[in-house]
CSV table of C-alpha atoms and ligand atoms in Angstrom, one decimal:
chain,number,residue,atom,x,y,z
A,16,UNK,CA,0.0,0.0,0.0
A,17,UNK,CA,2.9,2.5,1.1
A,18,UNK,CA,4.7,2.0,-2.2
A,19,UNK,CA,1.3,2.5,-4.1
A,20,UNK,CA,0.7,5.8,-2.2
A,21,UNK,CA,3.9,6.9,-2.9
A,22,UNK,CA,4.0,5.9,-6.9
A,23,UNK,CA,1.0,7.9,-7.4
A,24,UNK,CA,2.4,10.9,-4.9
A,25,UNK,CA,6.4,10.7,-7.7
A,26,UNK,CA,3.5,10.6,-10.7
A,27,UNK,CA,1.5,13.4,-9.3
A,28,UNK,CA,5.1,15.6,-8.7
A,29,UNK,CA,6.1,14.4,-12.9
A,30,UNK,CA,2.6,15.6,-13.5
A,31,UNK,CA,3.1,18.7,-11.6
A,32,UNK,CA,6.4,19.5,-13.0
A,33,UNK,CA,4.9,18.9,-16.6
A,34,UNK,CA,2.3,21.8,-16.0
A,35,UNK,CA,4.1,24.0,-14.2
A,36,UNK,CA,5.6,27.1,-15.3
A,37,UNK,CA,9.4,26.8,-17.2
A,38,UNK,CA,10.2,30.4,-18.0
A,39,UNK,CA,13.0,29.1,-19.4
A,40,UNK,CA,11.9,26.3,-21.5
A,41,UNK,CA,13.3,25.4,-23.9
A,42,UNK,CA,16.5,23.8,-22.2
A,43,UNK,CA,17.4,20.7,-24.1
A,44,UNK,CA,16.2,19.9,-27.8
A,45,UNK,CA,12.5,19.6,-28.2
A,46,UNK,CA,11.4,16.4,-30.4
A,47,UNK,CA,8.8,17.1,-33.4
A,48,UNK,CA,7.3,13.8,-34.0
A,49,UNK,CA,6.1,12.9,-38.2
A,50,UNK,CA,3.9,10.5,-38.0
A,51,UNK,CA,5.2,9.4,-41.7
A,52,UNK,CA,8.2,7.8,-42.8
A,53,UNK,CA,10.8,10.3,-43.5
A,54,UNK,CA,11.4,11.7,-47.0
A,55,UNK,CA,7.4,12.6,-47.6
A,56,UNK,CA,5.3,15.6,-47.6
A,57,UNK,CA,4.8,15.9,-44.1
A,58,UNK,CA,8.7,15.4,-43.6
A,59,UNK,CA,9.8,18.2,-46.0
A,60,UNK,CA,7.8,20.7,-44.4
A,61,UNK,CA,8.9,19.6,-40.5
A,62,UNK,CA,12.2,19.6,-41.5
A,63,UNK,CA,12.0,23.5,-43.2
A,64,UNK,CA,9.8,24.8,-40.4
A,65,UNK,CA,11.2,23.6,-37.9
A,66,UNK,CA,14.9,24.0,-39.0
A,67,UNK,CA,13.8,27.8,-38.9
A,68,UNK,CA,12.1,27.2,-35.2
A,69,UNK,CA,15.4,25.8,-33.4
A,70,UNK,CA,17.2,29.1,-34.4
A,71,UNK,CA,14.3,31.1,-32.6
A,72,UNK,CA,14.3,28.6,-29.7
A,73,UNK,CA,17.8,28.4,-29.2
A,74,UNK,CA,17.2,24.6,-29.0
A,75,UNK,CA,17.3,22.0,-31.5
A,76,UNK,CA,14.2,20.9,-33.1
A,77,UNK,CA,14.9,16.7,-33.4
A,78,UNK,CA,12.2,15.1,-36.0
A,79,UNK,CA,11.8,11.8,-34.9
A,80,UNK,CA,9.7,9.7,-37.5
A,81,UNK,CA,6.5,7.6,-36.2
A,82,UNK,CA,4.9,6.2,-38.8
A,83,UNK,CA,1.9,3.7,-38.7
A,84,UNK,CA,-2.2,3.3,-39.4
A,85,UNK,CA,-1.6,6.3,-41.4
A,86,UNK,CA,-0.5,8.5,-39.0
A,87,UNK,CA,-2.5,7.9,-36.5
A,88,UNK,CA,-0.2,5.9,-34.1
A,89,UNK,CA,2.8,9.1,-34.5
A,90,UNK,CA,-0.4,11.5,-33.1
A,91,UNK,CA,-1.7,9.0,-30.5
A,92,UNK,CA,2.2,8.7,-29.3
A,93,UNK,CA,2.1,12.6,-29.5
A,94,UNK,CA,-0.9,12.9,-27.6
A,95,UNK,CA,0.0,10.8,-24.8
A,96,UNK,CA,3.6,12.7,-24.2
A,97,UNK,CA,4.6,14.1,-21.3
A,98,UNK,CA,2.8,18.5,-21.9
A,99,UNK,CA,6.1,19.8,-20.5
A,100,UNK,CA,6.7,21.3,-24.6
A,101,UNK,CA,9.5,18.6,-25.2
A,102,UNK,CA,7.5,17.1,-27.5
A,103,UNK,CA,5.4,18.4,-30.5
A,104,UNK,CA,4.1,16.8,-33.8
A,105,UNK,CA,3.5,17.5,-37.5
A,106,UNK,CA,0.0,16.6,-37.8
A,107,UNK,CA,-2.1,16.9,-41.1
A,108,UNK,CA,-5.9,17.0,-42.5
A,109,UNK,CA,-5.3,13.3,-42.7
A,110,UNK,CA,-4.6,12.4,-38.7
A,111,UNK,CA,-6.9,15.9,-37.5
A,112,UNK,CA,-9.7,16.1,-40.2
A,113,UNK,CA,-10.2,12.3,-41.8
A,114,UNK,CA,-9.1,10.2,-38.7
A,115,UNK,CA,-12.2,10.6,-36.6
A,116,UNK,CA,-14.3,9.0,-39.5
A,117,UNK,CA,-12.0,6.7,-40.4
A,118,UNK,CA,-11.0,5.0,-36.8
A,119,UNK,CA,-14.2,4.0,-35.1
A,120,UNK,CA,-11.5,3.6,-31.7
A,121,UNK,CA,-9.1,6.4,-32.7
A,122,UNK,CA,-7.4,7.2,-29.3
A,123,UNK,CA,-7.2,10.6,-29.8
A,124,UNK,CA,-9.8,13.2,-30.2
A,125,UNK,CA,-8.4,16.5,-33.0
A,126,UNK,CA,-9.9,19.0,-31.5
A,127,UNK,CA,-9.5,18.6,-27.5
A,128,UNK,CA,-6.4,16.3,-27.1
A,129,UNK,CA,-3.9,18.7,-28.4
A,130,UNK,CA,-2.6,22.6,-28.4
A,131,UNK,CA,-3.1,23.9,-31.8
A,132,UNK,CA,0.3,25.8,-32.5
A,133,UNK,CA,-0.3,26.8,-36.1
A,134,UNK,CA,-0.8,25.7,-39.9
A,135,UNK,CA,2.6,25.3,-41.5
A,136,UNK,CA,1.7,24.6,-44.9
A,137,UNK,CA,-1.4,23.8,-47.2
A,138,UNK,CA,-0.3,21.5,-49.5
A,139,UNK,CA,-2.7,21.3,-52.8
A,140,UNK,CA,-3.0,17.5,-54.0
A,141,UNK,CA,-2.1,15.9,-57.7
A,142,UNK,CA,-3.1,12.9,-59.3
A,143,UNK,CA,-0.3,11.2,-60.4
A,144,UNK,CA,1.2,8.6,-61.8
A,145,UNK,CA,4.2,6.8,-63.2
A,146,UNK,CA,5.7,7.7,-66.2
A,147,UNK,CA,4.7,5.2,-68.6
A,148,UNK,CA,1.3,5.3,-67.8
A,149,UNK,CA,-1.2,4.6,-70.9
A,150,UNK,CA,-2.5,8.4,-70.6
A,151,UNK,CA,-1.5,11.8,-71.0
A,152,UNK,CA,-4.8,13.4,-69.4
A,153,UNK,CA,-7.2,13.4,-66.9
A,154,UNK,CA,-10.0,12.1,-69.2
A,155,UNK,CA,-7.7,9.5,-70.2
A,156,UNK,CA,-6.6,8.9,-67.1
A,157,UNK,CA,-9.9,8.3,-65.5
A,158,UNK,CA,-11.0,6.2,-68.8
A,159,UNK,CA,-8.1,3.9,-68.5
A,160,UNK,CA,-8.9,3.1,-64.6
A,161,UNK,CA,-12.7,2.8,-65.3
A,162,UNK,CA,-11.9,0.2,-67.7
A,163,UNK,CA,-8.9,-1.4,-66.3
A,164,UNK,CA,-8.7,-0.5,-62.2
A,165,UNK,CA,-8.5,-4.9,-61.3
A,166,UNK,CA,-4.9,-4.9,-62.5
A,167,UNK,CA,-4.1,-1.1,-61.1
A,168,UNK,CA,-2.0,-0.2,-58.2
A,169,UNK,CA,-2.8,2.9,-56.3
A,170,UNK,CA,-0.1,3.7,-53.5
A,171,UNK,CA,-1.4,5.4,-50.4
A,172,UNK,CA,0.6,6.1,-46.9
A,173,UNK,CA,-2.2,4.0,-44.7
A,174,UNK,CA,-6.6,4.4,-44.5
A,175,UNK,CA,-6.6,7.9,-42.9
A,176,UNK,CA,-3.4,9.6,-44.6
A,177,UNK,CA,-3.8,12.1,-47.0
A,178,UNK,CA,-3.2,10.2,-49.6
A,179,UNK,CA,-5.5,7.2,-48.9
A,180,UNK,CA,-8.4,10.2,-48.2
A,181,UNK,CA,-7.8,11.8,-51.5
A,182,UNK,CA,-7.9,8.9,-53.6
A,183,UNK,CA,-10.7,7.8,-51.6
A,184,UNK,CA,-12.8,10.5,-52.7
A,185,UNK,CA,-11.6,10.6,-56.4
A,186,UNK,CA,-12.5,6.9,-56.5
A,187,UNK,CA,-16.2,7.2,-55.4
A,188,UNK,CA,-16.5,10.1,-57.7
A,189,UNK,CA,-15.4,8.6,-60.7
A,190,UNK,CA,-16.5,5.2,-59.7
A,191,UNK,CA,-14.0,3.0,-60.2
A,192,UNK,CA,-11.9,0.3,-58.3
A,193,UNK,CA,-8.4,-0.3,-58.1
A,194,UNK,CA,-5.9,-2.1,-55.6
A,195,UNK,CA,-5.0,0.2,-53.0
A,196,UNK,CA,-1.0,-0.5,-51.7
A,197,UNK,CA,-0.5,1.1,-48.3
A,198,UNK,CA,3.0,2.8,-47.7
A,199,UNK,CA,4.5,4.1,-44.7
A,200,UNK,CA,4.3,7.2,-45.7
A,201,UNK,CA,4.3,8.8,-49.4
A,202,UNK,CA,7.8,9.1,-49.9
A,203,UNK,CA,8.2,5.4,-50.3
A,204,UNK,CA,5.6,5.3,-52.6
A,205,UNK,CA,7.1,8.2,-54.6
A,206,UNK,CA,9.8,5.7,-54.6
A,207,UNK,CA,7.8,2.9,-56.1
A,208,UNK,CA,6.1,5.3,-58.6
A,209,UNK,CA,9.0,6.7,-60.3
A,210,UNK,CA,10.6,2.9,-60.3
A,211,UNK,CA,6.9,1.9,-61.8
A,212,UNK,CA,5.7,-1.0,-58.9
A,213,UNK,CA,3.1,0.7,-58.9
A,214,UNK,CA,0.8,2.8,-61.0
A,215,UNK,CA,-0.8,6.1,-59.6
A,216,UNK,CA,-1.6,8.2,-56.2
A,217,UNK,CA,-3.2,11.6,-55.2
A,218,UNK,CA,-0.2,13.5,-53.0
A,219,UNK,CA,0.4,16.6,-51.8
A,220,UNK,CA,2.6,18.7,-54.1
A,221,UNK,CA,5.0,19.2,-51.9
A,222,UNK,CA,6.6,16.0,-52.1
A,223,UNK,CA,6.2,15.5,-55.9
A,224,UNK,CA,7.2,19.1,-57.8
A,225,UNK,CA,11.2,17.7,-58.3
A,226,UNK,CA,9.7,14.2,-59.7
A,227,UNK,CA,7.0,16.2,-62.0
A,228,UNK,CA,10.0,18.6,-63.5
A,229,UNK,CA,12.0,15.8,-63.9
A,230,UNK,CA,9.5,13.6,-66.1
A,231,UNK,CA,9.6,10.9,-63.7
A,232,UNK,CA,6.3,10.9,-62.9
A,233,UNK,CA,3.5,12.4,-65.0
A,234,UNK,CA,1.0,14.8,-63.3
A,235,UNK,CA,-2.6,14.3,-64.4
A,236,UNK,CA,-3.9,17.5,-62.3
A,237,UNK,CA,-3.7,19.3,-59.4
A,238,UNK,CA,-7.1,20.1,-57.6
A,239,UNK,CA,-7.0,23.3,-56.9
A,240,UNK,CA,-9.1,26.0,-58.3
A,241,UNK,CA,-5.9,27.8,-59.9
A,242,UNK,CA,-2.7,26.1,-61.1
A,243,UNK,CA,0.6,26.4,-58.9
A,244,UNK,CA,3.2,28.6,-59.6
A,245,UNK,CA,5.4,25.7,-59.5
A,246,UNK,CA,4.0,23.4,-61.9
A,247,UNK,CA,2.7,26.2,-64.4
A,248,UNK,CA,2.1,23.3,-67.3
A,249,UNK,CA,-0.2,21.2,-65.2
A,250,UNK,CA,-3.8,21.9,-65.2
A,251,UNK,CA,-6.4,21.9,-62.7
A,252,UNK,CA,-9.2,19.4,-62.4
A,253,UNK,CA,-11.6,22.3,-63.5
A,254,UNK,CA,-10.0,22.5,-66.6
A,255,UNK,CA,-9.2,18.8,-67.0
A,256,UNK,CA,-12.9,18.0,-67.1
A,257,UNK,CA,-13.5,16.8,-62.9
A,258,UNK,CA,-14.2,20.1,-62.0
A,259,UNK,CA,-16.2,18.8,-58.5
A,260,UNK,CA,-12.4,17.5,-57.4
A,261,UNK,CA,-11.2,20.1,-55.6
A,262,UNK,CA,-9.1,19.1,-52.6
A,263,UNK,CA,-5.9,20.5,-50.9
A,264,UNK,CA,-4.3,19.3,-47.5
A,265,UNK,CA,-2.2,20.8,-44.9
A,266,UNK,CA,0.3,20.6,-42.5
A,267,UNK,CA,0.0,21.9,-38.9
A,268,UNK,CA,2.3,21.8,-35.7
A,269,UNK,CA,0.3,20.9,-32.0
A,270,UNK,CA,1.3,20.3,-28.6
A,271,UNK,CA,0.0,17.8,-26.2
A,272,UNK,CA,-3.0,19.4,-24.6
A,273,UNK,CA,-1.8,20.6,-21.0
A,274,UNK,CA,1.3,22.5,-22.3
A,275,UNK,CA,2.1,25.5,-20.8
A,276,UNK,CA,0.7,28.7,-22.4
A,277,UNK,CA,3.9,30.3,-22.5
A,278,UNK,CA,5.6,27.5,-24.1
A,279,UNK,CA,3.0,27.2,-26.9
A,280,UNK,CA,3.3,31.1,-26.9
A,281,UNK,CA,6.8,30.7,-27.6
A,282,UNK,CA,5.8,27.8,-29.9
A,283,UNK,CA,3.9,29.9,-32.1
A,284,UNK,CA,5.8,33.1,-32.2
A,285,UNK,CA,9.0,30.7,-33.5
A,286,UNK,CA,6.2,28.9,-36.2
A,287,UNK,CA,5.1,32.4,-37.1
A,288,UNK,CA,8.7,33.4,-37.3
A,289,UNK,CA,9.6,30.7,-39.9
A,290,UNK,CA,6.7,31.3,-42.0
A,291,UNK,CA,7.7,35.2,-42.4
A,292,UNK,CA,11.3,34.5,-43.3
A,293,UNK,CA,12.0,34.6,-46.9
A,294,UNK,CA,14.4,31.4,-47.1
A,295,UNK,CA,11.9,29.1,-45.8
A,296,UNK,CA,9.3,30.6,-47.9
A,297,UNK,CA,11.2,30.7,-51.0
A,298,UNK,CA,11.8,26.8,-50.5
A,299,UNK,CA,8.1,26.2,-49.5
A,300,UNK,CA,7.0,28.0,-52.7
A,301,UNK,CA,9.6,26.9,-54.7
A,302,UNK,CA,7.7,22.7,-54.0
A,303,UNK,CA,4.5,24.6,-54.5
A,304,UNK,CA,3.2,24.7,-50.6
A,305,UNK,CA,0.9,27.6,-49.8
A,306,UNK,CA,1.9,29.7,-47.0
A,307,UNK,CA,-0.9,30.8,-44.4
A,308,UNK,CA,-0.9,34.8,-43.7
A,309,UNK,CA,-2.5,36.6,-41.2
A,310,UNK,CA,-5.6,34.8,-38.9
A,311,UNK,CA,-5.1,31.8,-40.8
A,312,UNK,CA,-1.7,31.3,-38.9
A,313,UNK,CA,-1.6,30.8,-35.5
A,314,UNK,CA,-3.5,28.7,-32.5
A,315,UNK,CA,-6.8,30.0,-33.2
A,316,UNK,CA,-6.8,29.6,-37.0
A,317,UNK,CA,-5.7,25.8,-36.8
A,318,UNK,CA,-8.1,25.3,-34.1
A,319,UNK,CA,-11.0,26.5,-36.2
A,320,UNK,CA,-9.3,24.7,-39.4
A,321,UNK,CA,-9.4,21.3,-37.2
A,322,UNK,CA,-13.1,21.6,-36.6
A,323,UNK,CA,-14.1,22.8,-40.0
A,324,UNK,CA,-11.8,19.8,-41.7
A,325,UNK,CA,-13.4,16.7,-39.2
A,326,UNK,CA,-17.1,17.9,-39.8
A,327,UNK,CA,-16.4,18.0,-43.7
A,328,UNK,CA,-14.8,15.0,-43.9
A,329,UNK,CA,-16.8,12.7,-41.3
A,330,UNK,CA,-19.5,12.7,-44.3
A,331,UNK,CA,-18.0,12.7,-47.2
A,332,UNK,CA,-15.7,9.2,-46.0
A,333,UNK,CA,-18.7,7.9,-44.5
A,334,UNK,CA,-20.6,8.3,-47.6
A,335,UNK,CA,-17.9,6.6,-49.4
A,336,UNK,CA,-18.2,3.2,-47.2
A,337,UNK,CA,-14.5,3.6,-45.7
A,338,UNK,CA,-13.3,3.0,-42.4
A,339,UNK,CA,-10.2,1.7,-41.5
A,340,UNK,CA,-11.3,-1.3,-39.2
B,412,MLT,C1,3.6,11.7,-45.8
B,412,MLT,O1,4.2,12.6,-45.2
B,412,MLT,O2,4.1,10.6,-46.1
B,412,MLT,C2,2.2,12.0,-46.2
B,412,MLT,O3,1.6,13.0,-45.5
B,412,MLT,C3,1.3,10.8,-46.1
B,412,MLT,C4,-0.1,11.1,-46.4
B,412,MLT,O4,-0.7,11.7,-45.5
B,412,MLT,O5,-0.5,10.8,-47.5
């Protein structure tokens, strides 16, 4: 009984020490978990943010990779860290707007497990495929899979990534079906696509802009209402003839709910910081990721962006008979 008593009394101290004030923080190198294999979308963009974050900090921002159940398990890990601001994630639309639908147990609620910190990057979403693909459009595209989809291979980074969510949709609206090959993360399945194991994806620009200029991978569309500064020659969906695909991601830095206000102050100023310095713009640009200005950045803007993403996607993944279980 004594050693019980005094367990809980050492956990209630941690817990204490967690929550209470560090007006020095940080001290030691704060961990950014991606739930995603390294080398993808949501990599690139931890690894340019927060790059520009440990120089604010004055401590090192570690990315430490957590990939699984399409990034669920890295946010579930995130949520369950110590709120003490040594620990932060790189969450997305995928693991705060689609999981909820998706994970009938998901062990993390969006919207009140975690300290919204700020958007990073919206990230607009291609359809794309390898490079000898029979078709050099999106009509063609879409004809080809309609007609052939059983011996198709569409790579995805696990039911509930941004990827899977994406082609989920485009699949229910051009009713097709295809074999759907889950990745740890998309930039292993970039690697399949441009060695052609497998045949197409939908995936944030961000990771794909070097491939697409190279001719490594052809672009069917990107679905967004304008085309991207970075891939001038590739059309939108609008113009491509699927006008009613219109989807873009993003990428989004929280805290474990509990963490000090003036740590996610600090947090935010640092995010805020990167997003306004013209290096780390010109490279987000530069792979076509759109940079949020103004109330979009910032706690309150991600918090109302996580609540507007999991009521629009709870239906529209519902509707399409997914779940990952
Ligand atoms: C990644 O970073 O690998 C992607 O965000 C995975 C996805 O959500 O499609």
């Amino acid at each position: 009984m004594k050693k019980t008593i005094l367990a809980a009394a050492a956990a209630l101290g941690l817990a204490a020490t967690s929550a209470q004030a560090q007006p020095n923080w940080p001290t030691r190198p704060v961990t950014m978990i991606v739930p995603f294999a390294a080398g993808g979308p949501t990599d690139v963009v931890a690894r340019i943010v927060g790059e520009h974050m440990s120089r604010t900090l004055g401590q090192q921002i570690v990315i430490e990779n957590v990939a699984g159940a399409g990034g669920t398990t890295g946010i579930t890990r995130a949520k369950q860290a110590a709120p003490d601001g040594y620990t932060i994630a790189m969450g997305h639309m995928g693991t705060h707007g689609a999981a909820p639908a998706l994970y009938p147990n998901l062990r993390y609620d969006p919207a009140k497990d975690f300290e919204p910190i700020g958007v990073a990057a919206g990230t607009p979403i291609l359809i794309v495929t390898k490079k000898d693909f029979p078709a050099n459009s999106l009509k063609e595209f879409i004809d080809y899979v309609k007609a052939n989809g059983a011996k198709l291979n569409e790579a995805h980074a696990g039911v509930g990534s941004v990827s899977h969510t994406t082609c989920t949709l485009l699949q229910s609206m051009i009713d097709a079906k295809f074999t759907r090959v889950a990745y740890r993360g998309t930039g292993p399945a970039l690697n399949d696509l441009v060695a052609g194991q497998v045949d197409f994806g939908c995936d944030q620009i961000v990771n794909l802009v070097p491939q697409i200029q190279a001719g490594t991978i052809k672009a069917m569309a990107i679905a967004t209402a304008e085309r991207s500064a970075s891939l001038p020659n590739v059309p939108t969906t609008k113009e491509a003839g699927l006008p009613d695909y219109q989807v873009s991601a993003w990428n989004a830095v929280f805290a474990p709910k509990g963490t000090p206000k003036e740590i996610t102050a600090k947090l935010a100023d640092a995010l805020d910081k990167a997003l306004s310095d013209e290096n780390v713009r010109k490279r987000l640009h530069e792979l076509g990721g759109v940079i949020p200005e103004g109330a979009d950045r910032g706690p309150q803007g991600l918090q109302k962006l996580v609540e507007t993403e999991v009521a629009r996607w709870t239906p529209v993944l519902k509707a399409a008979g997914v779940t990952a279980q």
